[in-house]
PDB file of C-alpha atoms in Angstrom:
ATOM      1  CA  UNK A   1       0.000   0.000   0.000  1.00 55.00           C
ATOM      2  CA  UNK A   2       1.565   3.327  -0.873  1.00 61.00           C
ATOM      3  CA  UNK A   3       1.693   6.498   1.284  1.00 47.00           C
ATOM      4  CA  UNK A   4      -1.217   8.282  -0.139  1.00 45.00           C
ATOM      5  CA  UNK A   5      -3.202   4.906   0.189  1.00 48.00           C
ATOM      6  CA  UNK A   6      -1.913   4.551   4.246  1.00 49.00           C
ATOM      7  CA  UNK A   7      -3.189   8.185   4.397  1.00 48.00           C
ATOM      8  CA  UNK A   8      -6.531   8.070   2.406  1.00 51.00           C
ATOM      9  CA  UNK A   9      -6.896   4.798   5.291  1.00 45.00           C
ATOM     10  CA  UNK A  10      -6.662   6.559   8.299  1.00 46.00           C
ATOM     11  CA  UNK A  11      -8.809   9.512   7.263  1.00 49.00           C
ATOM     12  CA  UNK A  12     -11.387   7.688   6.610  1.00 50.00           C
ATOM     13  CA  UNK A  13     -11.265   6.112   9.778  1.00 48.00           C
ATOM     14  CA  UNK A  14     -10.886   9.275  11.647  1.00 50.00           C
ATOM     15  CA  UNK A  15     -13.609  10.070   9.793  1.00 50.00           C
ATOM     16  CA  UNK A  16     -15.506   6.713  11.005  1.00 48.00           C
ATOM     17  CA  UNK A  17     -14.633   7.346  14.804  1.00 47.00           C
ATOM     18  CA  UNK A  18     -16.003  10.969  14.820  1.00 43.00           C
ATOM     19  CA  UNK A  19     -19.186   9.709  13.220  1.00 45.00           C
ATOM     20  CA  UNK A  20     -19.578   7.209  15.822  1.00 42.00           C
ATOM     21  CA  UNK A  21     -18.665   9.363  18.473  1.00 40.00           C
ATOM     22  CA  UNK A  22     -21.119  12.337  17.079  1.00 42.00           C
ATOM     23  CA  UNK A  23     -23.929   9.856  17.040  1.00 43.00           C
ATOM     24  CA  UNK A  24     -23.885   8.842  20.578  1.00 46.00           C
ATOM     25  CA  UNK A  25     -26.653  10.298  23.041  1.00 53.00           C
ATOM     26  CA  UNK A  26     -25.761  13.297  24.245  1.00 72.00           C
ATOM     27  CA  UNK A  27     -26.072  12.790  28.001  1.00 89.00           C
ATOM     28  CA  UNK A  28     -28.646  15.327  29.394  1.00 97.00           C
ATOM     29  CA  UNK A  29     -29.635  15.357  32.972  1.00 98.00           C
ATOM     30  CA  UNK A  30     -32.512  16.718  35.212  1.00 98.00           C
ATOM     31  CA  UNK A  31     -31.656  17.264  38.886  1.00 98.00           C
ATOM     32  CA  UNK A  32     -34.129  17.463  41.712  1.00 98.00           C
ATOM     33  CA  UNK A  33     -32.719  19.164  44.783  1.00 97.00           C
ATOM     34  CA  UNK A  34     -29.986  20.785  42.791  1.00 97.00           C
ATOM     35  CA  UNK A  35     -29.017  23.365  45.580  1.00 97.00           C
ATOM     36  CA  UNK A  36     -28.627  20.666  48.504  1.00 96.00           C
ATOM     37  CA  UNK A  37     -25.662  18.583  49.343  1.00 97.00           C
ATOM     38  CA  UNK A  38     -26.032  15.785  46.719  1.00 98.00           C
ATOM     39  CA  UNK A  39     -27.954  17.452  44.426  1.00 98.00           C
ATOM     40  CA  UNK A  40     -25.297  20.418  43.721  1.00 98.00           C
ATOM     41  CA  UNK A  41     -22.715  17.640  43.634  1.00 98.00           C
ATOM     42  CA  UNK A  42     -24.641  16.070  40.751  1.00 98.00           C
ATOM     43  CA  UNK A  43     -25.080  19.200  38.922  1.00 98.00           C
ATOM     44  CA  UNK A  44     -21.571  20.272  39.598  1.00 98.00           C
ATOM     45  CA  UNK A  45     -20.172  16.923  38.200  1.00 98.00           C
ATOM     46  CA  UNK A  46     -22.858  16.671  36.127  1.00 98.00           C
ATOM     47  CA  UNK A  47     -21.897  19.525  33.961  1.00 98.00           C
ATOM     48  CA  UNK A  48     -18.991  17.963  33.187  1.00 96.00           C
ATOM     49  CA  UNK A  49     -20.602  15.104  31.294  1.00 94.00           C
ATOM     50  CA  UNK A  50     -23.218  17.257  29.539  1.00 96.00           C
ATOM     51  CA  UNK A  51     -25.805  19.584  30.113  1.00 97.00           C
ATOM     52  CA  UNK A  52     -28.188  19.296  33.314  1.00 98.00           C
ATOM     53  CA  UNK A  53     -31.503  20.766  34.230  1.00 98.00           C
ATOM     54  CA  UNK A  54     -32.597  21.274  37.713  1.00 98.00           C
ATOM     55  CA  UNK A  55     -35.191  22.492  39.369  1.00 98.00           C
ATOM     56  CA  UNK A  56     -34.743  24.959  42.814  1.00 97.00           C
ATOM     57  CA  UNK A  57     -36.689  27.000  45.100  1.00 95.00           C
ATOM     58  CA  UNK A  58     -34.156  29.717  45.308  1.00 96.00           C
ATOM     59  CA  UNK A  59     -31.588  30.337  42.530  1.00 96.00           C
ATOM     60  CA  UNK A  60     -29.260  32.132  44.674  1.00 97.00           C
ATOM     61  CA  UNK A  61     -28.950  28.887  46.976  1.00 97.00           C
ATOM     62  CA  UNK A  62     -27.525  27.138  44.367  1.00 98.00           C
ATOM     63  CA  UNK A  63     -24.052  27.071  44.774  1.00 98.00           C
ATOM     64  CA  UNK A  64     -20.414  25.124  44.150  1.00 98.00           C
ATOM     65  CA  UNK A  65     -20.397  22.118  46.370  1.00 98.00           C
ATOM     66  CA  UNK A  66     -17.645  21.761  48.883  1.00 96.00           C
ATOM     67  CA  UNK A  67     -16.755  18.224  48.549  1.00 96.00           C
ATOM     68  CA  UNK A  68     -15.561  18.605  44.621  1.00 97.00           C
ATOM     69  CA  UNK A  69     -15.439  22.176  44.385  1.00 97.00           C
ATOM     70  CA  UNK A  70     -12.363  22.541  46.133  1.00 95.00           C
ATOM     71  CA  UNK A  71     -11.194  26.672  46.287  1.00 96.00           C
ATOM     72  CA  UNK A  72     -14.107  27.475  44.711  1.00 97.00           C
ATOM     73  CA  UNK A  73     -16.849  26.075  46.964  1.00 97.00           C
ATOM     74  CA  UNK A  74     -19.745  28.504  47.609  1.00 97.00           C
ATOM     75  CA  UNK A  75     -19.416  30.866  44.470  1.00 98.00           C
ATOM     76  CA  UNK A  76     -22.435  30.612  42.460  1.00 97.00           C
ATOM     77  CA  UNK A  77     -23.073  27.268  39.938  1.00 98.00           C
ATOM     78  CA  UNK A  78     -23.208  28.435  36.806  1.00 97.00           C
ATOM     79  CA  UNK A  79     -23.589  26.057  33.307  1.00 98.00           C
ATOM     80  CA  UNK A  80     -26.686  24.361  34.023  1.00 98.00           C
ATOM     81  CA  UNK A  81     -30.443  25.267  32.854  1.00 98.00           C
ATOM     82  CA  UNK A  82     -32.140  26.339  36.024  1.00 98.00           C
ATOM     83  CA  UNK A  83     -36.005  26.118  36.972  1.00 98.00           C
ATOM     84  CA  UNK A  84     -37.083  28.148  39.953  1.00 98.00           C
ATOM     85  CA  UNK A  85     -39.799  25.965  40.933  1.00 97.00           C
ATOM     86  CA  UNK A  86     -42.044  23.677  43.691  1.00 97.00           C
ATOM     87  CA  UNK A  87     -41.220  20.351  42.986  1.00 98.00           C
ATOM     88  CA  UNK A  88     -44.205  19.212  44.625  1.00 98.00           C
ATOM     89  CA  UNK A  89     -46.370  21.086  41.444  1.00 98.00           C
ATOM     90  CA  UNK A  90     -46.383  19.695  38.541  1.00 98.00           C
ATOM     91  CA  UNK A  91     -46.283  22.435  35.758  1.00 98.00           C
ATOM     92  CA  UNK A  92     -42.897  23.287  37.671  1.00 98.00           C
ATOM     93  CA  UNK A  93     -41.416  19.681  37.250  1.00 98.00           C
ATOM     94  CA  UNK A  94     -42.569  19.367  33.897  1.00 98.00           C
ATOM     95  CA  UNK A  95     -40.766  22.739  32.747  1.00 98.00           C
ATOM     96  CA  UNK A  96     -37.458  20.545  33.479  1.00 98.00           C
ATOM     97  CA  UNK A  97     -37.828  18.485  30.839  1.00 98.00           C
ATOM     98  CA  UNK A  98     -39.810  20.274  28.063  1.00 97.00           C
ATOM     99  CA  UNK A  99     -37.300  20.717  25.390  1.00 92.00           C
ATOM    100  CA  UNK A 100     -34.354  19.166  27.380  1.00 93.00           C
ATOM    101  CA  UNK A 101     -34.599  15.868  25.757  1.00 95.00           C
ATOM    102  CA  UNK A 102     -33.402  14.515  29.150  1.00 97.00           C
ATOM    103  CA  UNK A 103     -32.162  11.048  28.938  1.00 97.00           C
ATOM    104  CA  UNK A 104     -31.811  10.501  32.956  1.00 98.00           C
ATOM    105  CA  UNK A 105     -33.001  11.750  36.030  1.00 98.00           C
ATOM    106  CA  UNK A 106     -31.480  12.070  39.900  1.00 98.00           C
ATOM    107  CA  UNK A 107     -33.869  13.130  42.671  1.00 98.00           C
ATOM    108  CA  UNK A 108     -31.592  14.019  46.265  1.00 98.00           C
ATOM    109  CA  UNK A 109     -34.734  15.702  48.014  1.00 97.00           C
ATOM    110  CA  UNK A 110     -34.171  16.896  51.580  1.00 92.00           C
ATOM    111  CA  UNK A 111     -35.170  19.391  54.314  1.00 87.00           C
ATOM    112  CA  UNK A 112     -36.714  19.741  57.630  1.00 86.00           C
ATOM    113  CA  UNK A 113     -40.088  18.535  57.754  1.00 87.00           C
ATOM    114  CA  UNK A 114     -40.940  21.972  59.085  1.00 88.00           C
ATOM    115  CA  UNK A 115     -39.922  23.728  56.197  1.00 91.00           C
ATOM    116  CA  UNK A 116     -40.415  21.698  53.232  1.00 93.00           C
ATOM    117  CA  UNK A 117     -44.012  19.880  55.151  1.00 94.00           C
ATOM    118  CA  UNK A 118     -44.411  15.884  56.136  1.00 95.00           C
ATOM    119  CA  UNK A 119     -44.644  14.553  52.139  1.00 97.00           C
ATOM    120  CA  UNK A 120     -42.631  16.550  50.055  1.00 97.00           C
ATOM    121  CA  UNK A 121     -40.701  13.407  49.048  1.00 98.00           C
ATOM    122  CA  UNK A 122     -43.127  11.618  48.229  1.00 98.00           C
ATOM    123  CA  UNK A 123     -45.202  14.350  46.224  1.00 98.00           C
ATOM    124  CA  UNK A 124     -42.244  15.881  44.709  1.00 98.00           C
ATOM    125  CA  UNK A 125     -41.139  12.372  43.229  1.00 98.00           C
ATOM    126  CA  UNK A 126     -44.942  11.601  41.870  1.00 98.00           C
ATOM    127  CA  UNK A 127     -44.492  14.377  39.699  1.00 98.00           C
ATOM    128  CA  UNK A 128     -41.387  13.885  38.642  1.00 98.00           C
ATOM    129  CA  UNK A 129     -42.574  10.012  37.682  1.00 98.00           C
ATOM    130  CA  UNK A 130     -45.488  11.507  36.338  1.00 98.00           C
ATOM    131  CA  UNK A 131     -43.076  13.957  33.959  1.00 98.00           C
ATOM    132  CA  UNK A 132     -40.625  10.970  33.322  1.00 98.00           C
ATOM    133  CA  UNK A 133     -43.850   9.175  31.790  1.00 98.00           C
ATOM    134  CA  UNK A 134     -44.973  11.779  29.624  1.00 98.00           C
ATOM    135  CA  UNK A 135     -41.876  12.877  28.206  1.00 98.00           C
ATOM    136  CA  UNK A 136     -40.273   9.042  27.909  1.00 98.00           C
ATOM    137  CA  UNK A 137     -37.476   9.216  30.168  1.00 98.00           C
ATOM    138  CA  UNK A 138     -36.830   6.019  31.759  1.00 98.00           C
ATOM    139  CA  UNK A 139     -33.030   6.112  33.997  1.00 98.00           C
ATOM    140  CA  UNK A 140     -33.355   7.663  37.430  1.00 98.00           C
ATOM    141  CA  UNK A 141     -31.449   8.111  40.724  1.00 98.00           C
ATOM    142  CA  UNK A 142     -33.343   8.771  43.935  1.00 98.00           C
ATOM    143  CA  UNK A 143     -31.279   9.041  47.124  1.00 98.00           C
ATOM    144  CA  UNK A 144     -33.174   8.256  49.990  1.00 97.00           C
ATOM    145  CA  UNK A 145     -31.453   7.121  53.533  1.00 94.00           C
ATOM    146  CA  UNK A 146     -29.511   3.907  55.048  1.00 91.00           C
ATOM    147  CA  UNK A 147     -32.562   3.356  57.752  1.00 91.00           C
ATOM    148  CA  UNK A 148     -35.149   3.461  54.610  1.00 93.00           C
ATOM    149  CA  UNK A 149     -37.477   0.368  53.835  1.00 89.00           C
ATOM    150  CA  UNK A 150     -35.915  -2.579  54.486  1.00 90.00           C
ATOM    151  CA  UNK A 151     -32.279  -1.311  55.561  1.00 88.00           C
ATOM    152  CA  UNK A 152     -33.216  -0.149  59.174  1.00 86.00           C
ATOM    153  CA  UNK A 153     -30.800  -3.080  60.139  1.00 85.00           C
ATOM    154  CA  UNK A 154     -27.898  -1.536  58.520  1.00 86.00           C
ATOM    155  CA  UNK A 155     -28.001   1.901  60.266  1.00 86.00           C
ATOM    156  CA  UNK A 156     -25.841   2.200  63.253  1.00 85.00           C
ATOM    157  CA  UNK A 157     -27.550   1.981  66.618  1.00 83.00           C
ATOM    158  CA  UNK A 158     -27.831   5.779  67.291  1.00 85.00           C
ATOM    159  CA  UNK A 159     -29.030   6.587  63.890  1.00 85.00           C
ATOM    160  CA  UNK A 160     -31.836   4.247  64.462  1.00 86.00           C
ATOM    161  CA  UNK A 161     -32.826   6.516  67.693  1.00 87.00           C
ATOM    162  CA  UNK A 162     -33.129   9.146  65.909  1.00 86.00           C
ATOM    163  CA  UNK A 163     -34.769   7.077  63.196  1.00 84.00           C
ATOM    164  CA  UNK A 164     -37.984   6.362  65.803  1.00 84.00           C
ATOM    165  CA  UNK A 165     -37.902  10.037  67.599  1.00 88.00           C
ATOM    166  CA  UNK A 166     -36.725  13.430  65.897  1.00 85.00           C
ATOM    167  CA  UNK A 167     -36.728  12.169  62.614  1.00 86.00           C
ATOM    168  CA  UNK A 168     -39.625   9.688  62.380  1.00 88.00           C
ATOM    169  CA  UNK A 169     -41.762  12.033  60.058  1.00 91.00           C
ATOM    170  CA  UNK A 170     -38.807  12.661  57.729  1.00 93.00           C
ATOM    171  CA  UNK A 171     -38.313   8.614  57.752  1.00 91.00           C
ATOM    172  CA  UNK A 172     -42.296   8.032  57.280  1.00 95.00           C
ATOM    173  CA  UNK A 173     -41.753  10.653  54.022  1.00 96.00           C
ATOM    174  CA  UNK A 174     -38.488   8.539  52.555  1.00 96.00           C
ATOM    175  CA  UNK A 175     -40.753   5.333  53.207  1.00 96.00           C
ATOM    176  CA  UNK A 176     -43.409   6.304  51.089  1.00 97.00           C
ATOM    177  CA  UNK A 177     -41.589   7.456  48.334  1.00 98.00           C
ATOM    178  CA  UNK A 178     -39.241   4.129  48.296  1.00 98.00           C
ATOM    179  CA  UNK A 179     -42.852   2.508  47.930  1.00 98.00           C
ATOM    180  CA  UNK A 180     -43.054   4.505  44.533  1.00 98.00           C
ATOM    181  CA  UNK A 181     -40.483   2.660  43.173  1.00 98.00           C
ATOM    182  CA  UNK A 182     -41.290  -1.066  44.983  1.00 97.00           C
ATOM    183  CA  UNK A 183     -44.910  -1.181  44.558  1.00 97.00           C
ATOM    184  CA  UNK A 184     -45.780   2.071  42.976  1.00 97.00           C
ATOM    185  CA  UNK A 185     -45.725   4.033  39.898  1.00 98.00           C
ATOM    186  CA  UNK A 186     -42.520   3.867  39.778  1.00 98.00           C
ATOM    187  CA  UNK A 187     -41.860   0.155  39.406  1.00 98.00           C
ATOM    188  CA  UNK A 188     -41.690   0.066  35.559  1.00 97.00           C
ATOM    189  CA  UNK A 189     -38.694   2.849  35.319  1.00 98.00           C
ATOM    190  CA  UNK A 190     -35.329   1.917  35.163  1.00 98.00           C
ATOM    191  CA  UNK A 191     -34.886   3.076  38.916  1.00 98.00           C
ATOM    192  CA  UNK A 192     -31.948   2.877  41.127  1.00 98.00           C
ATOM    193  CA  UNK A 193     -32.761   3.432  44.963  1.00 98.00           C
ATOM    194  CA  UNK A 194     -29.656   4.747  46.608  1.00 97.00           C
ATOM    195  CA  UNK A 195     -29.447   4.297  50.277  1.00 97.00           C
ATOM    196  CA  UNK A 196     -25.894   6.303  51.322  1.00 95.00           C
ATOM    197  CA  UNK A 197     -24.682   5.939  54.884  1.00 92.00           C
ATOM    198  CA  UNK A 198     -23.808   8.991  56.865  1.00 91.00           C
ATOM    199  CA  UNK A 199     -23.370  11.816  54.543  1.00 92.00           C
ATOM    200  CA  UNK A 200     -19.976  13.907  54.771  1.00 93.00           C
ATOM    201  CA  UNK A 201     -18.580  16.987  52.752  1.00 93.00           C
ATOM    202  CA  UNK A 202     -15.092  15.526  51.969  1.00 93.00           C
ATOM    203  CA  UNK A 203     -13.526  15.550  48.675  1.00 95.00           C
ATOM    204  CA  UNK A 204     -14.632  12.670  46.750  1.00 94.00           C
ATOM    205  CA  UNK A 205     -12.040   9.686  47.587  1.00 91.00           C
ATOM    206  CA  UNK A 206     -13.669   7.158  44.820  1.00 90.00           C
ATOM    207  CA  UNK A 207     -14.453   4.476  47.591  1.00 89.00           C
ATOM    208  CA  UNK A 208     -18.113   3.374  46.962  1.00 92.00           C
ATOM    209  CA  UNK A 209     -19.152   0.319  48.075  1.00 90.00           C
ATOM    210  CA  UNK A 210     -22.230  -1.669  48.644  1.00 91.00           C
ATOM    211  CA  UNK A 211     -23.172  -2.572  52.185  1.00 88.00           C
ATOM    212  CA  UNK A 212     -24.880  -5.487  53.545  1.00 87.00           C
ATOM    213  CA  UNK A 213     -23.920  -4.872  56.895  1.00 84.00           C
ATOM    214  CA  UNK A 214     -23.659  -1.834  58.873  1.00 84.00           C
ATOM    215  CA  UNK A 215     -23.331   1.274  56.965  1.00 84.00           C
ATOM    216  CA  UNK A 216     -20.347   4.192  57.655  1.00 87.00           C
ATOM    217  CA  UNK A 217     -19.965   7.244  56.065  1.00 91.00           C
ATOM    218  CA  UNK A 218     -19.385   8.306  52.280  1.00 94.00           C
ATOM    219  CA  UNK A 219     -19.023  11.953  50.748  1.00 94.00           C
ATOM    220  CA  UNK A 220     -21.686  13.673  49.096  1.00 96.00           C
ATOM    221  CA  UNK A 221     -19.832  13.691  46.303  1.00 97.00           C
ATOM    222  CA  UNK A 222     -19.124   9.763  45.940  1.00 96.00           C
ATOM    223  CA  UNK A 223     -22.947   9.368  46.366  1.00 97.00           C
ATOM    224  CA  UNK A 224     -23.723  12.104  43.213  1.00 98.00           C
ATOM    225  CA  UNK A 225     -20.975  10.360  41.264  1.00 96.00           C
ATOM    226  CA  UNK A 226     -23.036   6.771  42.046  1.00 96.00           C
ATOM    227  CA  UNK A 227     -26.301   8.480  40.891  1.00 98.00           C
ATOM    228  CA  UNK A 228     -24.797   9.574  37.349  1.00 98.00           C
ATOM    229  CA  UNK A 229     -23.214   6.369  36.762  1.00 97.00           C
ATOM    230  CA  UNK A 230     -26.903   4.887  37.715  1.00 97.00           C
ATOM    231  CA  UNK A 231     -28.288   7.578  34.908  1.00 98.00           C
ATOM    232  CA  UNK A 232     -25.516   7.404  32.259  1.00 96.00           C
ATOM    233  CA  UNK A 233     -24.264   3.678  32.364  1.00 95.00           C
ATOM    234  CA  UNK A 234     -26.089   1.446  29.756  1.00 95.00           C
ATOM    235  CA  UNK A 235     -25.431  -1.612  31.631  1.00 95.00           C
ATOM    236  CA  UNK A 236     -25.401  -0.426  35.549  1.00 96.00           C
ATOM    237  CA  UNK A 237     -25.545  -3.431  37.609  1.00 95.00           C
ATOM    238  CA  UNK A 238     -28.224  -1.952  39.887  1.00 96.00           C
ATOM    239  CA  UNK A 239     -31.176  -0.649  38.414  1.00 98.00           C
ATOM    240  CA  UNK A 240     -34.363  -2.409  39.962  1.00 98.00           C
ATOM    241  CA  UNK A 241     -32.580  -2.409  43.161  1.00 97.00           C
ATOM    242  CA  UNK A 242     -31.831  -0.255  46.700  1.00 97.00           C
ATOM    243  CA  UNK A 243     -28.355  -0.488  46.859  1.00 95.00           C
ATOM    244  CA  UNK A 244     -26.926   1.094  50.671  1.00 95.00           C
ATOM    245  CA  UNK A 245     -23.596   2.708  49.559  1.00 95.00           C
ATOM    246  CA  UNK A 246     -20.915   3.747  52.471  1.00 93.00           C
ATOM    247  CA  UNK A 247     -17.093   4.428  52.414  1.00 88.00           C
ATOM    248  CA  UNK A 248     -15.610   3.298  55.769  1.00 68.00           C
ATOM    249  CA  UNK A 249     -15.919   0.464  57.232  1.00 47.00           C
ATOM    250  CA  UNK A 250     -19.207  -1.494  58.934  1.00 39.00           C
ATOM    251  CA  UNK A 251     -19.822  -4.352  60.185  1.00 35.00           C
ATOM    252  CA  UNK A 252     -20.184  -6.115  56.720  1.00 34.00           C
ATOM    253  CA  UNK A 253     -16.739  -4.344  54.822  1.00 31.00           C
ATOM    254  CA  UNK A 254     -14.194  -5.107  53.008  1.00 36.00           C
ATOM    255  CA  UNK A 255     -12.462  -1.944  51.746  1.00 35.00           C
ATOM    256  CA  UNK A 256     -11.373  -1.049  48.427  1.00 40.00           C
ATOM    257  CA  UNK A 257      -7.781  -0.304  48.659  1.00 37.00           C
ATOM    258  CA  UNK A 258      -7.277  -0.538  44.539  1.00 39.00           C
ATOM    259  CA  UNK A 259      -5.059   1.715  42.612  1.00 38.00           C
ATOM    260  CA  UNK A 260      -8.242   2.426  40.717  1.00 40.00           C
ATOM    261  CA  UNK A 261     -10.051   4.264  43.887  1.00 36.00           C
ATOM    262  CA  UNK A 262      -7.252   5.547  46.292  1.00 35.00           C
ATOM    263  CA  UNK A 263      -4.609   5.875  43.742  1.00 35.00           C
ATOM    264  CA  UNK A 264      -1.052   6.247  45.631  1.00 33.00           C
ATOM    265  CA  UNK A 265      -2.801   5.611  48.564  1.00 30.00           C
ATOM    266  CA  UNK A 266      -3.468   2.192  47.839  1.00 28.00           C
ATOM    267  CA  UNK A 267       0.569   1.175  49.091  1.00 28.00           C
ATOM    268  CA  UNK A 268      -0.240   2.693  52.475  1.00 29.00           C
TER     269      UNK A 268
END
């Protein structure tokens, strides 16, 4: 084969590779809760993947997450398509994905009950189900709590206090809206339940692993990185299921010391 040949060759399959790539879905996200702890993680990292959506009761709150923001934590989040909105109305959730062609969905609700009111959850995720139907979105993400449904086993014995006192109505709220997803609505999506242990602002340190036992701690940001591999990853090995994610060790653990999630680390 002679130079120009070689040449004419690999053009054509540069040409071949940049079709391919050009052709894949463009990842588009919509983010429920984007100004909380693993919501702004998910639109923070998010944005990095492709465009994101999200939906917030006050603009100004949302803001560059501590855990992967590093210096620039707190200055405003800029990049992503932002709905000021109740999530708990449905012309407000629906104005997320008109025109968005969203292809996944996370939902990382939270608040005091006094604040947000006893059912937000479990409203606010209706309506997003409801949107997800209409518009043909099937991937989502919903972060609940180790303690939720069946896991109350796996939270550690002073969590589960709180569980039955101070937090019961927040817990009843998480409960119902699980039950979207195992005998609701829901059940027909391709739904991933998340169920992080104790939620920290740390840089993101890779380590996410799923719990039988007792459940530590993880980073908000490990937990929003878990939810857009749930969304993005064709073949994610837990959709249909309520995976409890943690970091450090519980009393079910073996800890990923690989290259792959602590880097140089891994020799210490």
């Amino acid at each position: 084969m002679t130079v120009v040949a070689r040449i004419g060759v690999a053009l054509a399959l540069l040409c071949a590779n940049a079709a391919a790539l050009s052709m894949r879905p463009r990842m588009s996200i919509a983010v429920f809760g984007g100004s909380g702890g693993v919501g702004s993680e998910a639109v923070f990292q998010g944005l990095k993947k492709g465009s994101v959506t999200t939906l917030v009761r006050n603009k100004a709150k949302l803001v560059i997450p501590p855990g992967s923001g590093g210096a620039d934590a707190g200055k405003p989040l800029e990049g992503a398509n932002v709905v000021v909105g109740d999530v708990t109305k449905q012309e407000d959730v629906d104005k997320v994905f008109e025109g968005q062609d969203v292809t996944g969905v996370i939902i990382a609700l939270g608040g005091k009950t006094k604040d947000v009111g006893p059912t937000m959850c479990t409203d606010g995720t209706t309506c997003v189900i409801n949107a997800m139907k209409k518009y043909g979105v099937k991937r989502i993400a919903v972060v609940t709590s180790i303690g939720a449904g069946d896991s109350e086993k796996q939270a550690p014995f002073v969590f589960k206090i709180l569980m039955n006192t101070v937090m019961r109505s927040i817990f009843a709220d998480k409960n119902s809206q699980e039950a979207l997803f195992s005998s609701g609505p829901g059940k027909d999506l391709e739904f991933t339940v998340v169920r992080p242990g104790g939620l920290t602002l740390e840089a993101p340190n890779g380590i996410i692993n799923i719990v039988d036992g007792e459940a530590g701690s993880i980073t908000r940001a490990d937990v929003a990185d878990f939810c857009l591999t749930a969304v993005s990853e064709e073949d994610f090995p837990f959709v249909g299921r309520f995976p409890c994610i943690s970091s450090d060790k519980g009393t079910s653990w073996t800890k990923d010391r690989s290259v792959k999630t602590q880097g140089a680390r891994s020799s210490a």
